[in-house]
Structure formats: structure tokens, C-alpha cells
């Protein structure tokens, strides 16, 4: 004889319910996945294996602004020291070609007074570029080459000052800390606006000062299984 089938399924019967009472609840740990965009708006994506790195040299100023502070300070110091050494060599060559370093020429005219070695030429280069002028070393009107080097160093020094100080000002004026006072809604919704499905979030500013020309950029990542 065949066994009579019950109308109630076996898992909902008394034996099935009794077997489930002694089971421990299963809790799954929440997996902390890395965020593509941090809560402060910074992007956590790393750019690697970029073949066309030469494009960064086409916009040197923006590249300097985007660098980290330690690299910016190293470039800042290296640029000034290199320019001082370069023009110190120029002043030393001018003095050497004119014979200013000859000890026997005491009463004759010099291109640059009191430039008797490379160290003194380096000090005079710093004085010229940063316009200190201690008064001991100076050029004379008897040497056109020294006047030409003086004009060139002043022009190059002004260009270096403009670029480096502009780069540091742009780095200090960036709104990285300002973004921390902007809050976003924890949940986003998709609703119909103007007969279209729109992805909507809320943004709030905690400060009373208004932001002029603010722009919002969203990055959407799709994961394919």
C-alpha cells in the first residue's frame, strides 16, 4: 500500500518545525568594501600604467599644483638654488674674463667689485636675484657683459618668482577643507521629473558663506557580473 500524502508540506509539519527550533541563527558579517568616492569627495582610484605621461608636460603649472606638498617644496627649493648657481657661474666667468681675480690689478676698474672667488660670485648672485644688496659687491659701468647678465638674471628671477609663488598660492587656495562642510543625503532616489527618470540627491552647506560658481560632479560605476 502507498503512504497517504498529507495536504500540509513536510517542512511546515510538526517534525519540520521541531527540527528548526534548535538551530542557531546565522548572522552574516557585513563586508566592508572599498569606496570608489570617499565621503569628503576625494576619488580613491589610482592611475596606473598611463602610457602618455608626456601630456603632463604640456601643462606644467597645473601639474605643479596637483603635486603633493613635499614634491612642490623640493621643486621650489631646487629651482631657486639652481638659478643662483647658474648665474653665479656667469658672474664668475665675467669676472675671470675681465681679469678681476688677478691680484696684481688693484687700482684698475672691475666688472664686479669684491668678486674674487666662486663663493663671492654665488653670494652676489643671491643678492642680485632677491634684491638684498648688502653694499659690498656691485657692478660698474665699465663692463657691458656684467650689465647684460644683470638684466637677464632680473628677468629670469621675476619669472621664477611668479610661477613658484602662483603655484603655492593656488595650492593653498584649493577648496579641499571647504568640501568637508558640504553634506550629502545618505540615500538617493530615482523619480520622474519632466517625464524622465532622474537620479536625485540632496546637498547641504553648513557654512553661512555662499559658494560662487559651484559645480557638482558625479561618477557612476557599473559592476558587471
Short mmCIF file of C-alpha atoms in Angstrom, two decimals:
data_model
loop_
_atom_site.label_atom_id
_atom_site.label_comp_id
_atom_site.label_asym_id
_atom_site.label_seq_id
_atom_site.Cartn_x
_atom_site.Cartn_y
_atom_site.Cartn_z
CA UNK A 1 0.00 0.00 0.00
CA UNK A 2 1.13 3.55 -0.74
CA UNK A 3 1.58 6.05 2.07
CA UNK A 4 -1.12 8.70 2.34
CA UNK A 5 0.19 12.16 1.43
CA UNK A 6 -0.67 15.00 3.72
CA UNK A 7 -2.08 18.27 2.49
CA UNK A 8 0.44 20.24 4.66
CA UNK A 9 4.00 20.18 3.30
CA UNK A 10 6.54 18.30 5.36
CA UNK A 11 8.68 21.37 6.20
CA UNK A 12 5.67 23.03 7.84
CA UNK A 13 4.66 19.95 9.80
CA UNK A 14 5.45 19.26 13.45
CA UNK A 15 8.67 17.30 12.76
CA UNK A 16 9.96 20.02 10.45
CA UNK A 17 9.14 22.83 12.85
CA UNK A 18 10.69 20.97 15.78
CA UNK A 19 13.95 20.47 13.90
CA UNK A 20 14.18 24.22 13.23
CA UNK A 21 13.75 25.31 16.86
CA UNK A 22 17.22 24.20 17.93
CA UNK A 23 19.05 25.81 15.04
CA UNK A 24 21.25 28.80 15.84
CA UNK A 25 20.54 31.94 13.93
CA UNK A 26 23.05 32.64 11.21
CA UNK A 27 24.43 36.18 11.05
CA UNK A 28 26.50 37.22 8.11
CA UNK A 29 29.22 39.75 8.67
CA UNK A 30 28.91 42.87 6.64
CA UNK A 31 31.68 43.04 4.10
CA UNK A 32 33.42 46.41 4.20
CA UNK A 33 34.15 47.15 0.59
CA UNK A 34 36.40 49.96 -0.50
CA UNK A 35 34.59 53.06 -1.66
CA UNK A 36 35.23 54.50 -5.09
CA UNK A 37 34.45 58.00 -3.85
CA UNK A 38 35.19 58.96 -0.23
CA UNK A 39 32.69 60.89 1.86
CA UNK A 40 34.74 64.07 1.52
CA UNK A 41 34.56 63.86 -2.28
CA UNK A 42 38.08 62.56 -2.95
CA UNK A 43 38.46 59.84 -5.57
CA UNK A 44 40.05 56.59 -4.39
CA UNK A 45 41.03 55.42 -7.85
CA UNK A 46 44.72 55.07 -8.64
CA UNK A 47 46.01 55.93 -12.11
CA UNK A 48 48.48 53.29 -13.19
CA UNK A 49 50.07 52.16 -16.44
CA UNK A 50 49.49 55.51 -18.11
CA UNK A 51 51.47 55.42 -21.33
CA UNK A 52 51.00 59.03 -22.43
CA UNK A 53 52.65 60.72 -19.44
CA UNK A 54 54.18 63.33 -21.72
CA UNK A 55 50.85 65.16 -21.72
CA UNK A 56 51.59 66.35 -18.17
CA UNK A 57 54.48 68.42 -19.51
CA UNK A 58 52.11 70.32 -21.79
CA UNK A 59 50.53 71.92 -18.72
CA UNK A 60 53.40 72.30 -16.26
CA UNK A 61 51.64 74.78 -13.99
CA UNK A 62 48.61 72.54 -13.37
CA UNK A 63 50.94 69.57 -12.85
CA UNK A 64 52.84 71.52 -10.18
CA UNK A 65 49.59 72.47 -8.47
CA UNK A 66 48.39 68.85 -8.41
CA UNK A 67 51.63 67.54 -6.89
CA UNK A 68 51.94 66.79 -3.19
CA UNK A 69 53.41 69.41 -0.89
CA UNK A 70 56.72 67.62 -0.37
CA UNK A 71 57.38 67.46 -4.11
CA UNK A 72 56.33 71.08 -4.55
CA UNK A 73 58.74 72.26 -1.85
CA UNK A 74 61.58 70.20 -3.33
CA UNK A 75 60.96 71.69 -6.79
CA UNK A 76 60.65 75.18 -5.27
CA UNK A 77 64.00 74.90 -3.48
CA UNK A 78 65.78 73.20 -6.36
CA UNK A 79 64.65 75.82 -8.87
CA UNK A 80 65.94 78.77 -6.85
CA UNK A 81 69.22 77.14 -5.87
CA UNK A 82 69.84 76.06 -9.48
CA UNK A 83 69.22 79.58 -10.78
CA UNK A 84 71.57 81.05 -8.16
CA UNK A 85 74.30 78.56 -9.08
CA UNK A 86 73.81 79.13 -12.81
CA UNK A 87 74.15 82.90 -12.58
CA UNK A 88 76.96 82.58 -10.03
CA UNK A 89 78.87 80.71 -12.70
CA UNK A 90 78.03 83.51 -15.16
CA UNK A 91 79.29 86.20 -12.78
CA UNK A 92 82.46 84.20 -12.09
CA UNK A 93 83.14 83.84 -15.82
CA UNK A 94 82.57 87.56 -16.39
CA UNK A 95 84.97 88.44 -13.58
CA UNK A 96 87.52 85.88 -14.75
CA UNK A 97 87.35 87.05 -18.39
CA UNK A 98 87.77 90.68 -17.35
CA UNK A 99 90.70 89.85 -15.09
CA UNK A 100 89.07 90.93 -11.84
CA UNK A 101 90.55 87.98 -9.97
CA UNK A 102 94.11 88.97 -10.76
CA UNK A 103 95.74 90.10 -7.53
CA UNK A 104 98.10 92.43 -9.39
CA UNK A 105 95.22 94.60 -10.69
CA UNK A 106 94.47 96.60 -7.61
CA UNK A 107 93.88 100.09 -8.96
CA UNK A 108 92.16 99.19 -12.26
CA UNK A 109 88.41 99.09 -12.89
CA UNK A 110 86.46 95.88 -12.25
CA UNK A 111 83.24 94.47 -13.67
CA UNK A 112 82.01 93.48 -10.22
CA UNK A 113 83.75 94.73 -7.13
CA UNK A 114 84.80 92.29 -4.40
CA UNK A 115 84.15 89.16 -6.53
CA UNK A 116 87.36 87.21 -6.03
CA UNK A 117 86.13 83.58 -5.94
CA UNK A 118 83.16 81.42 -6.83
CA UNK A 119 81.75 81.78 -3.30
CA UNK A 120 81.70 85.56 -3.59
CA UNK A 121 80.12 85.24 -7.05
CA UNK A 122 77.44 82.96 -5.56
CA UNK A 123 76.70 85.47 -2.81
CA UNK A 124 76.49 88.27 -5.37
CA UNK A 125 74.09 86.15 -7.46
CA UNK A 126 71.78 85.76 -4.46
CA UNK A 127 71.96 89.48 -3.73
CA UNK A 128 71.01 90.37 -7.30
CA UNK A 129 68.11 87.92 -7.66
CA UNK A 130 66.47 88.54 -4.30
CA UNK A 131 67.39 92.28 -4.32
CA UNK A 132 69.14 92.23 -0.96
CA UNK A 133 72.12 94.44 -1.81
CA UNK A 134 74.48 94.37 1.18
CA UNK A 135 76.58 97.12 -0.40
CA UNK A 136 79.98 95.40 -0.60
CA UNK A 137 79.64 93.89 -4.10
CA UNK A 138 78.28 95.82 -7.08
CA UNK A 139 78.74 96.11 -10.83
CA UNK A 140 80.38 99.04 -12.56
CA UNK A 141 79.65 100.84 -15.83
CA UNK A 142 82.93 99.71 -17.35
CA UNK A 143 81.72 96.21 -18.30
CA UNK A 144 78.75 95.78 -20.72
CA UNK A 145 78.78 91.99 -20.19
CA UNK A 146 78.04 92.42 -16.48
CA UNK A 147 75.12 94.73 -17.27
CA UNK A 148 73.71 92.15 -19.69
CA UNK A 149 73.96 89.36 -17.10
CA UNK A 150 72.28 91.60 -14.53
CA UNK A 151 69.32 92.23 -16.84
CA UNK A 152 68.96 88.54 -17.70
CA UNK A 153 69.06 87.46 -14.05
CA UNK A 154 66.43 90.00 -13.08
CA UNK A 155 64.08 88.80 -15.83
CA UNK A 156 64.61 85.10 -15.05
CA UNK A 157 64.23 85.74 -11.32
CA UNK A 158 60.91 87.53 -11.82
CA UNK A 159 59.59 84.65 -13.96
CA UNK A 160 60.62 82.05 -11.37
CA UNK A 161 59.06 84.07 -8.56
CA UNK A 162 55.80 84.49 -10.47
CA UNK A 163 55.48 80.78 -11.32
CA UNK A 164 56.52 79.40 -7.94
CA UNK A 165 54.53 81.85 -5.83
CA UNK A 166 51.49 81.42 -8.08
CA UNK A 167 51.75 77.64 -7.72
CA UNK A 168 51.92 77.84 -3.91
CA UNK A 169 49.03 80.32 -3.81
CA UNK A 170 46.86 78.01 -5.92
CA UNK A 171 47.68 75.04 -3.68
CA UNK A 172 46.78 76.96 -0.52
CA UNK A 173 43.59 78.33 -2.10
CA UNK A 174 42.23 74.90 -3.06
CA UNK A 175 38.88 74.05 -1.50
CA UNK A 176 39.77 70.67 -0.02
CA UNK A 177 38.88 71.70 3.54
CA UNK A 178 35.87 73.65 2.33
CA UNK A 179 34.37 70.44 0.97
CA UNK A 180 34.22 68.94 4.47
CA UNK A 181 31.38 71.32 5.41
CA UNK A 182 29.26 70.09 2.50
CA UNK A 183 26.94 67.23 3.45
CA UNK A 184 25.15 64.82 1.17
CA UNK A 185 21.99 62.83 1.75
CA UNK A 186 22.58 59.26 2.85
CA UNK A 187 20.08 57.90 0.36
CA UNK A 188 19.50 58.70 -3.28
CA UNK A 189 16.21 58.30 -5.11
CA UNK A 190 15.09 57.88 -8.68
CA UNK A 191 11.94 59.76 -9.54
CA UNK A 192 10.17 61.15 -12.56
CA UNK A 193 10.92 64.78 -13.40
CA UNK A 194 9.79 66.29 -16.70
CA UNK A 195 8.72 62.85 -17.92
CA UNK A 196 12.20 61.46 -17.30
CA UNK A 197 13.72 59.27 -14.65
CA UNK A 198 16.16 61.38 -12.62
CA UNK A 199 18.77 60.34 -10.10
CA UNK A 200 18.41 62.79 -7.20
CA UNK A 201 20.39 63.51 -4.06
CA UNK A 202 20.42 66.38 -1.57
CA UNK A 203 23.41 68.61 -0.83
CA UNK A 204 23.61 70.94 2.16
CA UNK A 205 26.13 73.62 3.12
CA UNK A 206 26.92 74.00 6.84
CA UNK A 207 28.58 77.39 6.44
CA UNK A 208 26.82 80.71 6.04
CA UNK A 209 29.23 81.90 3.36
CA UNK A 210 27.91 81.23 -0.11
CA UNK A 211 29.83 79.35 -2.77
CA UNK A 212 30.10 81.21 -6.07
CA UNK A 213 30.22 79.15 -9.25
CA UNK A 214 29.87 75.80 -7.53
CA UNK A 215 29.79 72.68 -9.69
CA UNK A 216 28.84 69.13 -8.73
CA UNK A 217 30.40 66.13 -10.42
CA UNK A 218 29.05 62.60 -10.07
CA UNK A 219 30.81 59.43 -11.05
CA UNK A 220 28.68 56.36 -11.70
CA UNK A 221 30.29 52.93 -11.69
CA UNK A 222 28.53 49.88 -13.05
CA UNK A 223 29.54 46.42 -11.94
CA UNK A 224 29.01 43.62 -14.43
CA UNK A 225 28.59 40.09 -13.16
#
